[in-house]
CSV table of C-alpha atoms in Angstrom, one decimal:
chain,number,residue,atom,x,y,z
A,132,MET,CA,2.7,-22.8,-15.4
A,133,PRO,CA,4.2,-19.4,-15.7
A,134,SER,CA,2.6,-17.4,-18.0
A,135,ASN,CA,4.9,-14.5,-19.0
A,136,THR,CA,3.0,-12.1,-21.3
A,137,SER,CA,2.0,-8.4,-20.5
A,138,PRO,CA,-1.5,-6.9,-20.5
A,139,GLN,CA,-3.3,-6.1,-23.6
A,140,ASP,CA,-6.6,-4.4,-22.2
A,141,GLY,CA,-7.3,-3.0,-19.2
A,142,ASP,CA,-10.3,-5.6,-18.4
A,143,ARG,CA,-7.5,-8.8,-17.6
A,144,GLY,CA,-4.8,-9.2,-15.5
A,145,CYS,CA,-3.4,-9.2,-11.7
A,146,PRO,CA,-6.2,-7.4,-9.7
A,147,LYS,CA,-3.7,-5.7,-7.8
A,148,CYS,CA,-1.3,-4.9,-10.7
A,149,GLY,CA,-2.7,-5.6,-14.2
A,150,HIS,CA,0.4,-7.7,-15.0
A,151,THR,CA,-0.8,-11.1,-16.4
A,152,GLY,CA,2.0,-13.4,-15.7
A,153,THR,CA,1.6,-16.1,-13.2
A,154,ASP,CA,2.4,-18.7,-11.4
A,155,VAL,CA,0.4,-22.2,-10.2
A,156,GLY,CA,1.8,-23.7,-7.4
A,157,SER,CA,-0.7,-25.9,-4.2
A,158,ILE,CA,-0.4,-25.9,-0.9
A,159,SER,CA,-2.0,-28.6,2.0
A,160,THR,CA,-3.4,-27.1,5.4
A,161,THR,CA,-4.7,-29.1,8.4
A,162,GLY,CA,-8.2,-28.9,9.2
A,163,GLY,CA,-9.7,-28.6,12.7
A,164,GLY,CA,-10.2,-31.3,15.3
A,165,LEU,CA,-8.2,-34.4,15.6
A,166,SER,CA,-6.6,-33.8,11.7
A,167,LYS,CA,-5.0,-30.7,13.4
A,168,MET,CA,-3.8,-32.4,16.4
A,169,PHE,CA,-2.3,-35.6,14.5
A,170,ASP,CA,-1.1,-32.8,11.7
A,171,ILE,CA,-3.2,-34.5,8.9
A,172,GLN,CA,-3.1,-32.4,5.8
A,173,THR,CA,-7.1,-32.5,4.8
A,174,ASN,CA,-7.1,-29.5,2.7
A,175,GLN,CA,-5.7,-29.2,-0.4
A,176,PHE,CA,-5.6,-25.3,-2.4
A,177,GLN,CA,-3.9,-24.4,-5.8
A,178,VAL,CA,-2.7,-21.0,-5.4
A,179,VAL,CA,-2.2,-18.5,-8.0
A,180,THR,CA,0.2,-16.0,-8.0
A,181,CYS,CA,1.2,-12.6,-10.2
A,182,THR,CA,4.5,-12.7,-11.0
A,183,ASN,CA,4.9,-9.0,-11.0
A,184,CYS,CA,3.8,-7.8,-7.4
A,185,GLY,CA,3.4,-11.4,-5.7
A,186,TYR,CA,-0.5,-10.9,-5.2
A,187,SER,CA,-1.8,-14.5,-4.5
A,188,GLU,CA,-5.1,-16.5,-4.7
A,189,LEU,CA,-6.2,-19.8,-3.1
A,190,TYR,CA,-8.4,-21.6,-4.7
A,191,ARG,CA,-9.8,-25.2,-3.4
A,192,ASP,CA,-8.3,-27.9,-5.2
A,193,THR,CA,-10.9,-29.7,-7.2
A,194,GLY,CA,-8.9,-31.1,-9.9
A,195,SER,CA,-8.7,-28.3,-12.0
A,196,ALA,CA,-5.6,-27.6,-14.5
A,197,GLY,CA,-3.5,-24.5,-13.6
A,198,SER,CA,-4.4,-22.8,-16.6
A,199,ASP,CA,-8.1,-23.0,-15.9
A,200,LEU,CA,-7.3,-21.3,-12.3
A,201,ALA,CA,-5.0,-18.5,-14.0
A,202,ASP,CA,-7.7,-17.6,-16.0
A,203,ILE,CA,-10.1,-17.4,-13.4
A,204,PHE,CA,-7.5,-14.8,-11.6
A,205,LEU,CA,-7.1,-12.7,-14.7
A,206,GLY,CA,-10.6,-12.3,-15.2
């Protein structure tokens, strides 16, 4: 969910550049042991990325909505 707003105060925004525009995506990764050997995707993460500088943070997928994660990312 892209959000294209500019920072309104110094307390919120990207930890790197202060911009408040974000994009939320997801990735899957393998674990260790047999899941790695058979390339079974066992770990799910949501990725919140700053649309200005590209800084990204990963959050374990717990079913949270993308907007909730963007709020955590922005402070």
